[in-house]
Tab-separated table of C-alpha atoms in Angstrom:
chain	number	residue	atom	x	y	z
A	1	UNK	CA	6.543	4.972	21.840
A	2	UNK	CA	5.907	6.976	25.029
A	3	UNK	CA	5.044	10.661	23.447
A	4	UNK	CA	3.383	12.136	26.347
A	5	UNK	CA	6.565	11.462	28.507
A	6	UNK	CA	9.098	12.866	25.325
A	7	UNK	CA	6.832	15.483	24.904
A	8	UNK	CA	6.879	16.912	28.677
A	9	UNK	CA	11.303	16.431	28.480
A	10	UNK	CA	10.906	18.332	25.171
A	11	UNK	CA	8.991	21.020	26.933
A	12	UNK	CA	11.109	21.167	29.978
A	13	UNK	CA	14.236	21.244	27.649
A	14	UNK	CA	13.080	24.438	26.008
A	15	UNK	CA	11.955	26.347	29.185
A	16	UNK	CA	15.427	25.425	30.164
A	17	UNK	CA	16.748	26.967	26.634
A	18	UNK	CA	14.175	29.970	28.100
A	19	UNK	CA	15.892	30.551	30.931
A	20	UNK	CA	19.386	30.140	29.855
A	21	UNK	CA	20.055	34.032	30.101
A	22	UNK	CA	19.134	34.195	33.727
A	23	UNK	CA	21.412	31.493	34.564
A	24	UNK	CA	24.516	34.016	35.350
A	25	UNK	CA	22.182	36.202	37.387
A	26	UNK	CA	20.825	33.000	39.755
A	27	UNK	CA	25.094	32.840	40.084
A	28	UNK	CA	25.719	36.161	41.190
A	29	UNK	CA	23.181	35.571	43.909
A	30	UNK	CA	24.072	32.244	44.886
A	31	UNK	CA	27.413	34.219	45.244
A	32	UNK	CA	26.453	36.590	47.632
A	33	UNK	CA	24.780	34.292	49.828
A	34	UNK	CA	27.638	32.171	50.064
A	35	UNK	CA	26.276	29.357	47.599
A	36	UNK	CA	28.930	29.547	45.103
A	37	UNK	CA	32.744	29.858	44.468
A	38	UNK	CA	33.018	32.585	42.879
A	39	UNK	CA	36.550	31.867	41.000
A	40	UNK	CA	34.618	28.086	40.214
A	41	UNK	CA	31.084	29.459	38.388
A	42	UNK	CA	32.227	28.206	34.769
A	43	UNK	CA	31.479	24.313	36.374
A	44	UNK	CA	27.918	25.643	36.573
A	45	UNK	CA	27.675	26.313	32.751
A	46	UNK	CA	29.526	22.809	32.033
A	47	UNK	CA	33.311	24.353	31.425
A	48	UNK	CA	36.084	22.210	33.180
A	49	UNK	CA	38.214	23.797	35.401
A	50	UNK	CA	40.687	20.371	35.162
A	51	UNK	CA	41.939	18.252	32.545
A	52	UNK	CA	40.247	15.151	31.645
A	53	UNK	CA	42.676	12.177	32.708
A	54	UNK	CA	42.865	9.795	30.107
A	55	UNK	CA	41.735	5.966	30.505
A	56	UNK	CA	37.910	4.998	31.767
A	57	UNK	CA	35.739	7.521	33.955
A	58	UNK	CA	33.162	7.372	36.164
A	59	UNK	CA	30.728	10.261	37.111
A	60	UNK	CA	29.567	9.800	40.913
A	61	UNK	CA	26.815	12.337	41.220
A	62	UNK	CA	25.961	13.749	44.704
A	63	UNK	CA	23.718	16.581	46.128
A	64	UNK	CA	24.536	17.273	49.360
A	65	UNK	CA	26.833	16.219	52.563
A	66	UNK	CA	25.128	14.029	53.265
A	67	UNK	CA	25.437	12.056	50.015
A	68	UNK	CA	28.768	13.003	49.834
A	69	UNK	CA	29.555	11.623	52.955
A	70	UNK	CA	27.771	8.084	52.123
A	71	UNK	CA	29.702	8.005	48.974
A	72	UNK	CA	33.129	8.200	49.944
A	73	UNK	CA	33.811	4.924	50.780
A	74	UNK	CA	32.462	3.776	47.581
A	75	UNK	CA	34.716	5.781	45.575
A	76	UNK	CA	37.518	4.693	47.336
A	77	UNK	CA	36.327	0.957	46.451
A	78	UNK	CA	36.297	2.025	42.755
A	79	UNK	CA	39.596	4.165	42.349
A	80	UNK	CA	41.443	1.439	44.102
A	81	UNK	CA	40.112	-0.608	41.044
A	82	UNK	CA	42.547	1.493	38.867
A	83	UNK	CA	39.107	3.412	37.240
A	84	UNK	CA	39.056	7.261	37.812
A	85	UNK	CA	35.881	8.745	39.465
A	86	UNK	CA	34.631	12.389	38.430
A	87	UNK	CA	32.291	13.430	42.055
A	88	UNK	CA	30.030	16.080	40.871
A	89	UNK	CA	27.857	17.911	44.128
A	90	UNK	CA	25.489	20.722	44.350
A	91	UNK	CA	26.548	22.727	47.199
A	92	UNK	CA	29.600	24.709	48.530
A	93	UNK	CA	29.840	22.846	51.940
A	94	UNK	CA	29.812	19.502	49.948
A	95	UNK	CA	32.446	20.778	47.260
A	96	UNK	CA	34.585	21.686	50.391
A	97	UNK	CA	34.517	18.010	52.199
A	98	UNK	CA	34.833	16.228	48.456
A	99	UNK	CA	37.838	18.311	47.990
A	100	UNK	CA	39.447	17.290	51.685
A	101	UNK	CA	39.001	13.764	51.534
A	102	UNK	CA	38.421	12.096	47.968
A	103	UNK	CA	41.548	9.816	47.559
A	104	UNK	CA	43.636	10.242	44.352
A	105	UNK	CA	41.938	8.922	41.287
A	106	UNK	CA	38.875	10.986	41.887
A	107	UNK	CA	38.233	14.839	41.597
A	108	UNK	CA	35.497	17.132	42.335
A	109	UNK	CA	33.778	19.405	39.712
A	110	UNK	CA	30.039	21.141	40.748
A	111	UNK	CA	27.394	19.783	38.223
A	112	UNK	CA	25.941	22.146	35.805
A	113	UNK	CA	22.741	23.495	35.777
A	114	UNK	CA	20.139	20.955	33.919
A	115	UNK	CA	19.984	22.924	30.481
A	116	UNK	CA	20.968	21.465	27.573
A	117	UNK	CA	23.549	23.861	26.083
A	118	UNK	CA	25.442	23.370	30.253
A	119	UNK	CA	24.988	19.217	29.623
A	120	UNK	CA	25.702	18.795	26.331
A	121	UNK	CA	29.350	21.064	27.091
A	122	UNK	CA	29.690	18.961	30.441
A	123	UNK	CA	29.510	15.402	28.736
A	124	UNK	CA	31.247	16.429	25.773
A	125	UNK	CA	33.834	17.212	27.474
A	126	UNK	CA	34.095	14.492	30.686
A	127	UNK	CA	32.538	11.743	28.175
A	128	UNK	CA	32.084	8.872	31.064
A	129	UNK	CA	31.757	5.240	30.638
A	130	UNK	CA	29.162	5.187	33.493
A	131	UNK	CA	27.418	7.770	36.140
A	132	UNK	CA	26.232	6.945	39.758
A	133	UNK	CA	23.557	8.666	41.393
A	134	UNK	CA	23.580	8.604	44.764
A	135	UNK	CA	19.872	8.111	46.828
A	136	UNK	CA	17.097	10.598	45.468
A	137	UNK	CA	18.828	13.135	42.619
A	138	UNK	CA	16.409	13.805	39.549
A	139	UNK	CA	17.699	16.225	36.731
A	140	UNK	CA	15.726	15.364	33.922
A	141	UNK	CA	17.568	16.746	30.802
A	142	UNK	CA	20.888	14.943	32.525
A	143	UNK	CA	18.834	11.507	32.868
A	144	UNK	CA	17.533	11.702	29.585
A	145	UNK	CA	20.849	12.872	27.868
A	146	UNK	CA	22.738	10.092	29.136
A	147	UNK	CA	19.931	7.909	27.773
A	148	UNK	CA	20.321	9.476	24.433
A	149	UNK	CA	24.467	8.985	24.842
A	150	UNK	CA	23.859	5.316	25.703
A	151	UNK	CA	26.323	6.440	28.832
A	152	UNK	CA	24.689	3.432	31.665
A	153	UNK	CA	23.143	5.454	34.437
A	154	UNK	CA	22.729	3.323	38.009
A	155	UNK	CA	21.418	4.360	40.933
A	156	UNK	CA	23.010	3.727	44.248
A	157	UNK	CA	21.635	3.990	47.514
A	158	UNK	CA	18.116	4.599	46.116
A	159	UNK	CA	15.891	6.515	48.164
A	160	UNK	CA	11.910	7.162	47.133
A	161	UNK	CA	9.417	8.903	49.817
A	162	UNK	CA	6.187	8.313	49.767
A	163	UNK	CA	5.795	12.028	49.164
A	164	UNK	CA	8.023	11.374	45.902
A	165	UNK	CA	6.141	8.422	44.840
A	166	UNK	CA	2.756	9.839	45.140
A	167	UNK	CA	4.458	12.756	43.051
A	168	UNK	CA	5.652	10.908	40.010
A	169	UNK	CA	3.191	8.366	39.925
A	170	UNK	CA	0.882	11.313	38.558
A	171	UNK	CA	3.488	11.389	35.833
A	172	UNK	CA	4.085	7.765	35.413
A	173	UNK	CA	4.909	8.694	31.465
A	174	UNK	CA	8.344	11.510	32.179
A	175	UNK	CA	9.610	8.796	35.099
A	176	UNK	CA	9.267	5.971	32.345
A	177	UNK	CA	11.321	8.464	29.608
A	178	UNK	CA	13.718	9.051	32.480
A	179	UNK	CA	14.272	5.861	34.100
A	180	UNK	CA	13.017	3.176	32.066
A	181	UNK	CA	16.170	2.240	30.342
A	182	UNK	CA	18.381	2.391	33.719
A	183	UNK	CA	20.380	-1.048	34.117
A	184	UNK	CA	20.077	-1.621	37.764
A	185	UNK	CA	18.968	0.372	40.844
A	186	UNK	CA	20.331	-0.331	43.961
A	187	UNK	CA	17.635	0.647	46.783
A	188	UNK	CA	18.211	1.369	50.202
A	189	UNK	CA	15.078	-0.352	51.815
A	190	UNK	CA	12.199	-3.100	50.029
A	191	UNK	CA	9.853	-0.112	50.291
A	192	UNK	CA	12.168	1.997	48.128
A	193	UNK	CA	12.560	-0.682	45.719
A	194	UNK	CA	8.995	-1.381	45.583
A	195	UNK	CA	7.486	2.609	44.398
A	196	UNK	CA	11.033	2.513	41.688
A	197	UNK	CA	9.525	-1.160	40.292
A	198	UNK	CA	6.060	0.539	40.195
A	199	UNK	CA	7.062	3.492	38.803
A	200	UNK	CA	8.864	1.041	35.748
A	201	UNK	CA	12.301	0.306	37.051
A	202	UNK	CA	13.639	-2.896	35.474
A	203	UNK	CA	16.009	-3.980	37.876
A	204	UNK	CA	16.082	-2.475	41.453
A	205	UNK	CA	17.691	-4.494	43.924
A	206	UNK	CA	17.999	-3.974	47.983
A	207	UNK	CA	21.643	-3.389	49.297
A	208	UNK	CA	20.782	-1.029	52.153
A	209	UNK	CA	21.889	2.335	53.093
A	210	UNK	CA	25.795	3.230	52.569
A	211	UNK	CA	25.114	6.035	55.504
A	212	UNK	CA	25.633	2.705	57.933
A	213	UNK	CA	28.787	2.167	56.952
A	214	UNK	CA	30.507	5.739	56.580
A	215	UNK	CA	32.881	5.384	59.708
A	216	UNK	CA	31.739	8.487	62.239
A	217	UNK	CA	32.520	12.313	61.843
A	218	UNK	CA	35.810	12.600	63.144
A	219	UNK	CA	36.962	15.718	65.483
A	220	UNK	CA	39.814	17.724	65.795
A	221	UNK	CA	41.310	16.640	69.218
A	222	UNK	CA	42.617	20.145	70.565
A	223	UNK	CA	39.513	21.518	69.454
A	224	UNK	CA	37.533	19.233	71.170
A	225	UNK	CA	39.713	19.523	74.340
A	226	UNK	CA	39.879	23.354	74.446
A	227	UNK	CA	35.718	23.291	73.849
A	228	UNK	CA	35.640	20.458	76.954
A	229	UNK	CA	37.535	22.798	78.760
A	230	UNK	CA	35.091	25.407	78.377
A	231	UNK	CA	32.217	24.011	78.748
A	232	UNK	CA	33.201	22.505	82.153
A	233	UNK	CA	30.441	20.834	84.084
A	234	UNK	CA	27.634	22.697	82.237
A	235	UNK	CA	24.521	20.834	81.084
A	236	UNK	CA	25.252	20.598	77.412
A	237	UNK	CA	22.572	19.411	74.310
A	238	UNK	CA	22.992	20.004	70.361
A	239	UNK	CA	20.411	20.818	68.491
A	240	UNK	CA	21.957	19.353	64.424
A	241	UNK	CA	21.216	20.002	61.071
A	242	UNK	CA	18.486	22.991	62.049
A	243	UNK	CA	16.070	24.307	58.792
A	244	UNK	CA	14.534	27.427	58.934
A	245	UNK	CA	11.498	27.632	61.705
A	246	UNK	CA	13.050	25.032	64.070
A	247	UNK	CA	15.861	27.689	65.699
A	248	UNK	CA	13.544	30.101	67.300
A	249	UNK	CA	11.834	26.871	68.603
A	250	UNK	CA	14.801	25.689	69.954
A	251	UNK	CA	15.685	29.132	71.509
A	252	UNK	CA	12.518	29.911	72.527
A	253	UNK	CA	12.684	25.978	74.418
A	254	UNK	CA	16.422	27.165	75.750
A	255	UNK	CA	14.985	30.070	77.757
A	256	UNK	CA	12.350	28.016	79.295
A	257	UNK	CA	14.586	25.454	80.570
A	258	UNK	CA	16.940	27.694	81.674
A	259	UNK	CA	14.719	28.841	84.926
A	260	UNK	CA	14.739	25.207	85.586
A	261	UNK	CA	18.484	24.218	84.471
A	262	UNK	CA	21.101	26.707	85.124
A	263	UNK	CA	24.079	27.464	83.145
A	264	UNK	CA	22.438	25.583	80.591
A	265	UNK	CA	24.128	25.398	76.744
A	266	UNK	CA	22.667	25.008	73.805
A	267	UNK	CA	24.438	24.383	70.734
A	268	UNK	CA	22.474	24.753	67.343
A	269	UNK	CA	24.239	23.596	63.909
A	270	UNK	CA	21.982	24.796	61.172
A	271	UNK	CA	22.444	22.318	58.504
A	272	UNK	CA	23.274	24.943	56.019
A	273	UNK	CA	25.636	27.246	57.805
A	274	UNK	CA	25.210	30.000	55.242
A	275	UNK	CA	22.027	30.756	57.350
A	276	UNK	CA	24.171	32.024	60.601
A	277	UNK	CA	23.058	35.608	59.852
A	278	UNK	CA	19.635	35.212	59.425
A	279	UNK	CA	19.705	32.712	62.618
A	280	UNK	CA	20.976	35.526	64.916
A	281	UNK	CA	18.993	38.119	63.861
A	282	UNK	CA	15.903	35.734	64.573
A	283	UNK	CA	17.247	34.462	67.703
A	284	UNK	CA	18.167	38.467	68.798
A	285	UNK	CA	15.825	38.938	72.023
A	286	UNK	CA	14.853	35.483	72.946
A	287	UNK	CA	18.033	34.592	74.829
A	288	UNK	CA	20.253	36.935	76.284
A	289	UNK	CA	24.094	35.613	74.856
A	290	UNK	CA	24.253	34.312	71.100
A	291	UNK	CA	27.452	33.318	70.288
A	292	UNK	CA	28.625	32.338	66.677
A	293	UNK	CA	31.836	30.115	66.191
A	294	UNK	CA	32.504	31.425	63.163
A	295	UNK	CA	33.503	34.427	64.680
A	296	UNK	CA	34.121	33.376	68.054
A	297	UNK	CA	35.641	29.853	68.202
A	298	UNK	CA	36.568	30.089	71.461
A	299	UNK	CA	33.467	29.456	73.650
A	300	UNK	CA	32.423	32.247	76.526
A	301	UNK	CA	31.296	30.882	80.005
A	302	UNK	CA	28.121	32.967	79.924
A	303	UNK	CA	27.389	31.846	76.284
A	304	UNK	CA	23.952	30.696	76.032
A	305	UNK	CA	23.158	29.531	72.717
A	306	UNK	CA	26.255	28.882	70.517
A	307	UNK	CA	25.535	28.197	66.872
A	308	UNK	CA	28.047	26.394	64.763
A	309	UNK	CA	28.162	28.102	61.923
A	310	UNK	CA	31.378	26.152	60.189
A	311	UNK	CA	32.295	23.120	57.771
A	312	UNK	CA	33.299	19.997	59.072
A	313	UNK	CA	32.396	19.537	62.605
A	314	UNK	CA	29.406	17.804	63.016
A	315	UNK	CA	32.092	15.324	64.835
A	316	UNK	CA	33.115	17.636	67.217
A	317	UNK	CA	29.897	18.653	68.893
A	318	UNK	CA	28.533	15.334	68.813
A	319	UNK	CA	31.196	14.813	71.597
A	320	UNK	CA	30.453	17.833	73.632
A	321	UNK	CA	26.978	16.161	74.410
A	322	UNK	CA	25.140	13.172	75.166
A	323	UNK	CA	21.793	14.418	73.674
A	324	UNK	CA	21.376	15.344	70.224
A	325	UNK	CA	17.774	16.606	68.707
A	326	UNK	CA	18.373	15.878	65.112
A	327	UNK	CA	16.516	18.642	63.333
A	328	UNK	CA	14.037	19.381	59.820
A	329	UNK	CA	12.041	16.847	61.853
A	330	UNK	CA	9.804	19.508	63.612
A	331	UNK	CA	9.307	21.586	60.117
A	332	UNK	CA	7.691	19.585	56.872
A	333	UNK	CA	10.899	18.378	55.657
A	334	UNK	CA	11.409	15.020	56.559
A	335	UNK	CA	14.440	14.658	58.693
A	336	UNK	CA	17.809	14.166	58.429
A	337	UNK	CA	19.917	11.171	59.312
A	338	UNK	CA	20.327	10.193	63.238
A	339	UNK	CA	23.248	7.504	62.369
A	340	UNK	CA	26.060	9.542	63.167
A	341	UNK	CA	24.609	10.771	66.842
A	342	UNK	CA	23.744	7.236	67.789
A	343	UNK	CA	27.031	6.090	66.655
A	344	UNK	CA	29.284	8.689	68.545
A	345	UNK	CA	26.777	8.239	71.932
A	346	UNK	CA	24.013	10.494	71.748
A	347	UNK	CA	20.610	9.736	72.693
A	348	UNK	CA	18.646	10.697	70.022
A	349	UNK	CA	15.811	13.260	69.911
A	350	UNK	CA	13.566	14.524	66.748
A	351	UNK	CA	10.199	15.495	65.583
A	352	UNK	CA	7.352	13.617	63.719
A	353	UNK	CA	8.264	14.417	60.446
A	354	UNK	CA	10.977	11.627	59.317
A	355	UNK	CA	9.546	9.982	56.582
A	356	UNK	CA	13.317	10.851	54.621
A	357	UNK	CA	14.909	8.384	57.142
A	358	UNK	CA	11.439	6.580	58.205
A	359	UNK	CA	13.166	2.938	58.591
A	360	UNK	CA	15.681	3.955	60.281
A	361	UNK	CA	13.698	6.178	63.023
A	362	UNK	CA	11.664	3.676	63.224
A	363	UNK	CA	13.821	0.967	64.341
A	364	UNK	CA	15.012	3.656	67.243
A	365	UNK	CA	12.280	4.132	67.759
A	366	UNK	CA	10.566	1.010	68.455
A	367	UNK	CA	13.732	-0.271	70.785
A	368	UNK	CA	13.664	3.325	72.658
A	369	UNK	CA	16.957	4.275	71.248
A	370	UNK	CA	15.225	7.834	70.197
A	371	UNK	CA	12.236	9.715	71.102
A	372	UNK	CA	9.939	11.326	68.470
A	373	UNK	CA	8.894	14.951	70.674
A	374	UNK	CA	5.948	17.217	68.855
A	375	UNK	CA	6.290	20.470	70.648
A	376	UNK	CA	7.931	22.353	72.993
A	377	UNK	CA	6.515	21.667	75.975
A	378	UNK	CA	7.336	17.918	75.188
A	379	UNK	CA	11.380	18.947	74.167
A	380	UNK	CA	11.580	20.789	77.428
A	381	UNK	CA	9.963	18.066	79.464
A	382	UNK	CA	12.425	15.434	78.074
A	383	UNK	CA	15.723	17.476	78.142
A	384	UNK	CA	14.802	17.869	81.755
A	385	UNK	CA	14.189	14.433	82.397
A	386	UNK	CA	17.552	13.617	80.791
A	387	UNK	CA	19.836	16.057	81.989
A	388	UNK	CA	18.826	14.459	85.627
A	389	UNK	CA	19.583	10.841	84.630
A	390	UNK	CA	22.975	10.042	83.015
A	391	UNK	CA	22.061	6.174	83.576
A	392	UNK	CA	19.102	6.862	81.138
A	393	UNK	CA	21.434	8.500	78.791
A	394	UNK	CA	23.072	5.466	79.301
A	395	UNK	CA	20.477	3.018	78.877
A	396	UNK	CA	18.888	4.624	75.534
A	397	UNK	CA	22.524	5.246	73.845
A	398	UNK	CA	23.011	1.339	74.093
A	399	UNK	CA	19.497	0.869	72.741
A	400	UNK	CA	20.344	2.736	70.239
A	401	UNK	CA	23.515	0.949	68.945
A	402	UNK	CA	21.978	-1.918	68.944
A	403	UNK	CA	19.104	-0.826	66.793
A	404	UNK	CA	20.971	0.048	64.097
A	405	UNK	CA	23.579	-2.886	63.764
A	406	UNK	CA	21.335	-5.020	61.748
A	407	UNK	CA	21.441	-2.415	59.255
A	408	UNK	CA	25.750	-2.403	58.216
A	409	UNK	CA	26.645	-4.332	55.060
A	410	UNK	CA	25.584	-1.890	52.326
A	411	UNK	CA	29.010	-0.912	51.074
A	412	UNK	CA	29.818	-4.483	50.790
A	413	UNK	CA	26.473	-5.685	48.844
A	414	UNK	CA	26.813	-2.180	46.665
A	415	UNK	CA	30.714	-3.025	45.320
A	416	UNK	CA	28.912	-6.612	44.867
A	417	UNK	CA	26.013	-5.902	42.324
A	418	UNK	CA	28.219	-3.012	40.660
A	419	UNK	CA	31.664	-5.650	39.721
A	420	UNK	CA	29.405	-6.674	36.458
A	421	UNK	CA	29.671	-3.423	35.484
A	422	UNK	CA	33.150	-2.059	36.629
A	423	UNK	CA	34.827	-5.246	35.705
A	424	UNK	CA	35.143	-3.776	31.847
A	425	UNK	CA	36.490	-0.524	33.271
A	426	UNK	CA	38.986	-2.062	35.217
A	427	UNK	CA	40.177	-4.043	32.568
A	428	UNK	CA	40.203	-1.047	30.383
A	429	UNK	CA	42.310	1.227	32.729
A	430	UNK	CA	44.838	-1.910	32.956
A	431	UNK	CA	45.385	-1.691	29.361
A	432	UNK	CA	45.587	2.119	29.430
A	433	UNK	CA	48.136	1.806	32.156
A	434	UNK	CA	49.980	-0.942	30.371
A	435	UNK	CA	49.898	1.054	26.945
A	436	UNK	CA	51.453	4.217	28.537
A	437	UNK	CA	53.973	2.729	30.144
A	438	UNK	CA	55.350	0.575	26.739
A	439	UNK	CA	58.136	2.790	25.466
């Protein structure tokens, strides 16, 4: 029996008992920065705000939007199987795009905090036949609950850094009490699958990244049109999914080029738009005309940075420009995901530190579909260079599409190693259906 590992859950289960109290506090100031609905807090503490349905259940769990995003599909696969699907996410923005586009059959609920009295109230009351977790989510009083519960637990589109696996390979014994009894995880790459079989995964097998085959962002056409409009001939690049030190970079990079480009735009979208305040206060001094669309949707001709601040339209400013520097590469956080840019026909720009999406920048890399930049001078150097060349636009945007076509097939190979399992729960909900409809 692994003690060490039951006795570190045992002692994270009663700091989370400890800190129970405060819970409703961290709420209130989630709140006020926007990270909550207020009217929705209950969810946090593990109270429905919906009736169960009856018949089988599956609980998809998902941090962010991007998870969210990768998911969809998937869920659509499974409620077309008859089975209902319970999509639990962390953040607002997330809740918001779960709620817009989850087909019937599934329903959105925010997952409660990782404390046992919140878990215990949650399962209780949702009692699923199976939970998903999508790519890298850990909570480990939820893990080891559903353990306990006997409640299967798979992972799909498995995703391990190195930075992860260097981190729980120090405490080989809690990832074991976690993980160890987990039927099958579904990695996105062999290296992922390799550091979950070290760290004692059973069964991990590669299916590839579900990201590939999430059909692009779409955009609002009179939006786009009116933004088209407005922009005119002006050279245009978008700086996506910004984390806190890269803006002032990015501005600071904006008024240099803009003794050498004139009328030059720059459009930031911080990748948590909750930020907008903070951004234009920072930003305040560095470049003469910050606009916010939030506020002001409709662009201004002398607008020099425009930072869009809303929900939803990562699509639409993907087609304003041909050049996208996809962002938390140039601070340590590892990236975010390029596929949607290259996809839509944006040459692809980003920083060294990628390691969240490492196969991926690496095969755009390598074919010259993106460029990895480390500084400023090197951002403004290469903006320059391709704001004169629209047949090197060109060029790398095809390089770029090519580069990531062997990758497509992961929603396909995912439904594929899940049927064993959702083969029962179909069957189930058949009989449920039949049942309720026998007079």
């Amino acid at each position: 029996m692994d003690w060490s590992g039951r006795f570190a859950l045992s002692t994270y289960r009663m700091a989370g008992y400890a800190a129970s109290p405060l819970a409703p506090l961290l709420v209130g100031l989630r709140a006020r920065k926007g990270k909550e609905i207020p009217a929705r807090r209950k969810e946090r503490y593990g109270k429905s705000s919906i009736a169960r349905p009856s018949g089988p259940l599956i609980w998809v769990h998902a941090a962010s939007v991007g998870e969210t995003n990768a998911v969809l599909p998937l869920i659509n696969l499974i409620t077309e199987t008859g089975t209902q699907v319970l999509l639990t996410t962390v953040t607002v923005t997330s809740a918001q795009i779960a709620q817009k586009h989850l087909p019937s059959g599934a329903f959105h609920q925010f997952v409660p905090f990782d404390i046992a009295p919140y878990v215990n109230r949650f399962l209780n009351f949702w009692q699923p036949d199976m939970a998903l977790f999508v790519e890298s989510e850990i909570w480990p009083f939820i893990l080891s609950e559903l353990n306990n519960r006997d409640i299967p637990m798979i992972v799909v589109n498995g995703r391990m850094s190195e930075r992860s696996f260097r981190r729980w390979s120090k405490f080989p014994s809690v990832f074991r009490q976690m993980f160890g009894n987990v039927p099958l995880c579904l990695a996105q790459t062999k290296e992922d699958r390799d550091r979950y079989t070290n760290l004692g995964v059973a069964q991990v097998e590669v299916t590839g990244n579900l990201k590939f085959d999430v059909p692009p962002p779409q955009a609002d056409e009179e939006q786009l049109q009116r933004l088209r409009m407005a922009v005119g001939n002006r050279p245009v690049w978008v700086a996506a999914s910004t984390h806190p030190g890269e803006e002032r970079l990015l501005a600071q990079a904006h008024s240099r080029m803009a003794v050498r480009i004139p009328n030059l735009l720059t459009i930031i979208v911080p990748r948590h738009p909750e930020r907008s305040d903070d951004i234009m206060k920072e930003l305040v001094g560095i470049v003469p005309r910050i606009q916010r669309r939030s506020e002001e949707p409709d662009l201004f001709p002398k607008t020099d940075i425009y930072i869009a601040d809303t929900i939803g339209e990562m699509g639409l400013f993907y087609r304003l420009s041909r050049i996208a520097f996809v962002g938390g590469s140039l601070v340590d956080h590892g990236g975010q995901n390029p596929i949607e840019p290259a996809r839509l026909g944006c040459t692809i720009l980003h920083g060294p530190s990628v390691e969240n999406f490492q196969n991926i920048y690496d095969a755009l890399d390598q074919t010259g579909g993106a460029e990895c930049l480390h500084n400023e001078r090197e951002l403004i150097q290469t903006l320059a260079r391709l704001m004169s060349s629209s047949a090197e636009i060109d060029r790398r945007v095809e390089l770029a599409r090519r580069s990531l076509r062997p990758f497509s097939g992961a929603l396909d190979m995912t439904m594929m190693a899940l049927n064993p399992f959702l083969e029962p729960l179909k069957i189930n909900a058949e009989l449920n259906r039949a049942n309720s409809e026998t007079p």
